[in-house]
């Protein structure tokens, strides 16, 4: 029986689409061809999501540090076997869960049952 209430993931997707679209608009107004982190931050501000800017910027800075660290040690994908597909999927899910918890003020939302069986190997 289909639910009359849209799943939480639908709203995440809509949020991402909204921010992506506005980021693209900001980028275009600056006559740039590639969306940069600064365009995303400006889009959040324009859309009224200014309260997220500090945390998004902190995540971006952390990403830059990790990327720089990885490149200094030869890159984590240099040997092609650093992480299996299953390990990568599990790590990605952990990151999604951590981000979701931060968005919910530290409260972890109940995990939704997996519906896409094609992802399981």
PDB file of C-alpha atoms in Angstrom:
ATOM      1  CA  UNK A   1       0.000   0.000   0.000  1.00  0.00           C
ATOM      2  CA  UNK A   2       1.618   3.294  -1.091  1.00  0.00           C
ATOM      3  CA  UNK A   3       2.271   5.847   1.606  1.00  0.00           C
ATOM      4  CA  UNK A   4       0.525   9.216   1.338  1.00  0.00           C
ATOM      5  CA  UNK A   5       3.506  10.843   3.057  1.00  0.00           C
ATOM      6  CA  UNK A   6       6.600  11.388   0.946  1.00  0.00           C
ATOM      7  CA  UNK A   7       9.752   9.751   2.244  1.00  0.00           C
ATOM      8  CA  UNK A   8      12.422  11.864   3.899  1.00  0.00           C
ATOM      9  CA  UNK A   9      14.827  11.084   1.061  1.00  0.00           C
ATOM     10  CA  UNK A  10      12.461  12.865  -1.350  1.00  0.00           C
ATOM     11  CA  UNK A  11      12.947  16.096   0.593  1.00  0.00           C
ATOM     12  CA  UNK A  12      16.735  15.642   0.650  1.00  0.00           C
ATOM     13  CA  UNK A  13      16.694  15.201  -3.121  1.00  0.00           C
ATOM     14  CA  UNK A  14      14.527  18.289  -3.575  1.00  0.00           C
ATOM     15  CA  UNK A  15      16.856  20.300  -1.321  1.00  0.00           C
ATOM     16  CA  UNK A  16      19.892  19.186  -3.308  1.00  0.00           C
ATOM     17  CA  UNK A  17      18.147  20.003  -6.587  1.00  0.00           C
ATOM     18  CA  UNK A  18      17.206  23.460  -5.300  1.00  0.00           C
ATOM     19  CA  UNK A  19      20.719  24.250  -4.068  1.00  0.00           C
ATOM     20  CA  UNK A  20      22.262  22.839  -7.266  1.00  0.00           C
ATOM     21  CA  UNK A  21      20.014  24.934  -9.471  1.00  0.00           C
ATOM     22  CA  UNK A  22      20.708  28.125  -7.524  1.00  0.00           C
ATOM     23  CA  UNK A  23      24.455  27.344  -7.471  1.00  0.00           C
ATOM     24  CA  UNK A  24      24.335  27.023 -11.243  1.00  0.00           C
ATOM     25  CA  UNK A  25      22.524  30.390 -11.477  1.00  0.00           C
ATOM     26  CA  UNK A  26      25.143  32.049  -9.242  1.00  0.00           C
ATOM     27  CA  UNK A  27      27.892  30.512 -11.367  1.00  0.00           C
ATOM     28  CA  UNK A  28      26.262  31.742 -14.588  1.00  0.00           C
ATOM     29  CA  UNK A  29      25.825  35.272 -13.232  1.00  0.00           C
ATOM     30  CA  UNK A  30      29.575  35.329 -12.605  1.00  0.00           C
ATOM     31  CA  UNK A  31      30.217  34.115 -16.174  1.00  0.00           C
ATOM     32  CA  UNK A  32      31.863  30.948 -14.874  1.00  0.00           C
ATOM     33  CA  UNK A  33      31.468  27.506 -16.412  1.00  0.00           C
ATOM     34  CA  UNK A  34      32.211  25.369 -13.364  1.00  0.00           C
ATOM     35  CA  UNK A  35      30.340  25.519 -10.069  1.00  0.00           C
ATOM     36  CA  UNK A  36      32.789  26.248  -7.254  1.00  0.00           C
ATOM     37  CA  UNK A  37      32.255  25.831  -3.494  1.00  0.00           C
ATOM     38  CA  UNK A  38      31.799  29.601  -3.224  1.00  0.00           C
ATOM     39  CA  UNK A  39      28.819  29.368  -5.600  1.00  0.00           C
ATOM     40  CA  UNK A  40      27.181  26.761  -3.366  1.00  0.00           C
ATOM     41  CA  UNK A  41      27.735  28.917  -0.270  1.00  0.00           C
ATOM     42  CA  UNK A  42      26.222  31.933  -2.044  1.00  0.00           C
ATOM     43  CA  UNK A  43      23.265  29.802  -3.184  1.00  0.00           C
ATOM     44  CA  UNK A  44      22.585  28.732   0.410  1.00  0.00           C
ATOM     45  CA  UNK A  45      22.571  32.385   1.439  1.00  0.00           C
ATOM     46  CA  UNK A  46      20.279  33.457  -1.433  1.00  0.00           C
ATOM     47  CA  UNK A  47      17.845  30.628  -0.699  1.00  0.00           C
ATOM     48  CA  UNK A  48      17.599  31.515   2.983  1.00  0.00           C
ATOM     49  CA  UNK A  49      19.660  28.623   4.304  1.00  0.00           C
ATOM     50  CA  UNK A  50      22.356  30.823   5.822  1.00  0.00           C
ATOM     51  CA  UNK A  51      22.389  28.770   9.006  1.00  0.00           C
ATOM     52  CA  UNK A  52      24.035  25.937   7.028  1.00  0.00           C
ATOM     53  CA  UNK A  53      26.872  28.021   5.584  1.00  0.00           C
ATOM     54  CA  UNK A  54      29.258  27.651   8.526  1.00  0.00           C
ATOM     55  CA  UNK A  55      28.902  23.869   8.669  1.00  0.00           C
ATOM     56  CA  UNK A  56      29.115  23.461   4.877  1.00  0.00           C
ATOM     57  CA  UNK A  57      32.233  25.623   4.801  1.00  0.00           C
ATOM     58  CA  UNK A  58      33.788  23.580   7.629  1.00  0.00           C
ATOM     59  CA  UNK A  59      33.050  20.350   5.742  1.00  0.00           C
ATOM     60  CA  UNK A  60      34.606  21.851   2.612  1.00  0.00           C
ATOM     61  CA  UNK A  61      37.753  22.849   4.514  1.00  0.00           C
ATOM     62  CA  UNK A  62      37.974  19.344   6.019  1.00  0.00           C
ATOM     63  CA  UNK A  63      37.619  17.856   2.539  1.00  0.00           C
ATOM     64  CA  UNK A  64      40.449  20.051   1.253  1.00  0.00           C
ATOM     65  CA  UNK A  65      42.701  18.912   4.108  1.00  0.00           C
ATOM     66  CA  UNK A  66      41.903  15.250   3.495  1.00  0.00           C
ATOM     67  CA  UNK A  67      42.429  15.636  -0.238  1.00  0.00           C
ATOM     68  CA  UNK A  68      45.764  17.328   0.307  1.00  0.00           C
ATOM     69  CA  UNK A  69      46.800  14.610   2.787  1.00  0.00           C
ATOM     70  CA  UNK A  70      45.802  11.865   0.332  1.00  0.00           C
ATOM     71  CA  UNK A  71      47.676  13.466  -2.542  1.00  0.00           C
ATOM     72  CA  UNK A  72      50.821  13.768  -0.402  1.00  0.00           C
ATOM     73  CA  UNK A  73      50.791  10.048   0.366  1.00  0.00           C
ATOM     74  CA  UNK A  74      50.175   9.049  -3.232  1.00  0.00           C
ATOM     75  CA  UNK A  75      46.376   9.085  -3.225  1.00  0.00           C
ATOM     76  CA  UNK A  76      44.160   6.522  -1.612  1.00  0.00           C
ATOM     77  CA  UNK A  77      43.148   5.028  -4.981  1.00  0.00           C
ATOM     78  CA  UNK A  78      46.699   4.701  -6.326  1.00  0.00           C
ATOM     79  CA  UNK A  79      46.888   0.906  -6.098  1.00  0.00           C
ATOM     80  CA  UNK A  80      43.272   0.312  -7.129  1.00  0.00           C
ATOM     81  CA  UNK A  81      42.618  -2.052  -4.213  1.00  0.00           C
ATOM     82  CA  UNK A  82      42.513   0.281  -1.227  1.00  0.00           C
ATOM     83  CA  UNK A  83      38.767  -0.170  -0.731  1.00  0.00           C
ATOM     84  CA  UNK A  84      36.291  -2.703  -2.079  1.00  0.00           C
ATOM     85  CA  UNK A  85      32.976  -1.566  -3.542  1.00  0.00           C
ATOM     86  CA  UNK A  86      31.193  -2.871  -0.442  1.00  0.00           C
ATOM     87  CA  UNK A  87      33.563  -0.986   1.870  1.00  0.00           C
ATOM     88  CA  UNK A  88      33.082   2.186  -0.166  1.00  0.00           C
ATOM     89  CA  UNK A  89      29.285   1.803  -0.010  1.00  0.00           C
ATOM     90  CA  UNK A  90      29.443   1.238   3.758  1.00  0.00           C
ATOM     91  CA  UNK A  91      31.692   4.275   4.217  1.00  0.00           C
ATOM     92  CA  UNK A  92      29.354   6.374   2.090  1.00  0.00           C
ATOM     93  CA  UNK A  93      26.354   5.245   4.151  1.00  0.00           C
ATOM     94  CA  UNK A  94      28.185   6.149   7.377  1.00  0.00           C
ATOM     95  CA  UNK A  95      28.877   9.630   5.993  1.00  0.00           C
ATOM     96  CA  UNK A  96      25.214  10.029   5.006  1.00  0.00           C
ATOM     97  CA  UNK A  97      24.150   8.913   8.491  1.00  0.00           C
ATOM     98  CA  UNK A  98      26.556  11.364  10.149  1.00  0.00           C
ATOM     99  CA  UNK A  99      25.356  14.230   7.940  1.00  0.00           C
ATOM    100  CA  UNK A 100      21.721  13.319   8.644  1.00  0.00           C
ATOM    101  CA  UNK A 101      22.431  13.285  12.384  1.00  0.00           C
ATOM    102  CA  UNK A 102      24.053  16.730  12.169  1.00  0.00           C
ATOM    103  CA  UNK A 103      21.045  18.054  10.234  1.00  0.00           C
ATOM    104  CA  UNK A 104      18.719  16.654  12.908  1.00  0.00           C
ATOM    105  CA  UNK A 105      20.646  18.338  15.718  1.00  0.00           C
ATOM    106  CA  UNK A 106      22.507  15.206  16.718  1.00  0.00           C
ATOM    107  CA  UNK A 107      19.404  13.010  16.695  1.00  0.00           C
ATOM    108  CA  UNK A 108      19.721  10.068  14.360  1.00  0.00           C
ATOM    109  CA  UNK A 109      16.602   9.382  12.317  1.00  0.00           C
ATOM    110  CA  UNK A 110      15.467   5.760  12.072  1.00  0.00           C
ATOM    111  CA  UNK A 111      17.100   4.003   9.142  1.00  0.00           C
ATOM    112  CA  UNK A 112      14.773   3.438   6.201  1.00  0.00           C
ATOM    113  CA  UNK A 113      14.512  -0.112   4.844  1.00  0.00           C
ATOM    114  CA  UNK A 114      16.516  -0.690   1.694  1.00  0.00           C
ATOM    115  CA  UNK A 115      14.215  -0.961  -1.299  1.00  0.00           C
ATOM    116  CA  UNK A 116      16.664  -1.145  -4.211  1.00  0.00           C
ATOM    117  CA  UNK A 117      17.743  -4.756  -4.349  1.00  0.00           C
ATOM    118  CA  UNK A 118      19.946  -4.154  -7.397  1.00  0.00           C
ATOM    119  CA  UNK A 119      22.547  -2.507  -5.150  1.00  0.00           C
ATOM    120  CA  UNK A 120      23.161  -5.718  -3.221  1.00  0.00           C
ATOM    121  CA  UNK A 121      25.824  -8.017  -4.603  1.00  0.00           C
TER     122      UNK A 121
END
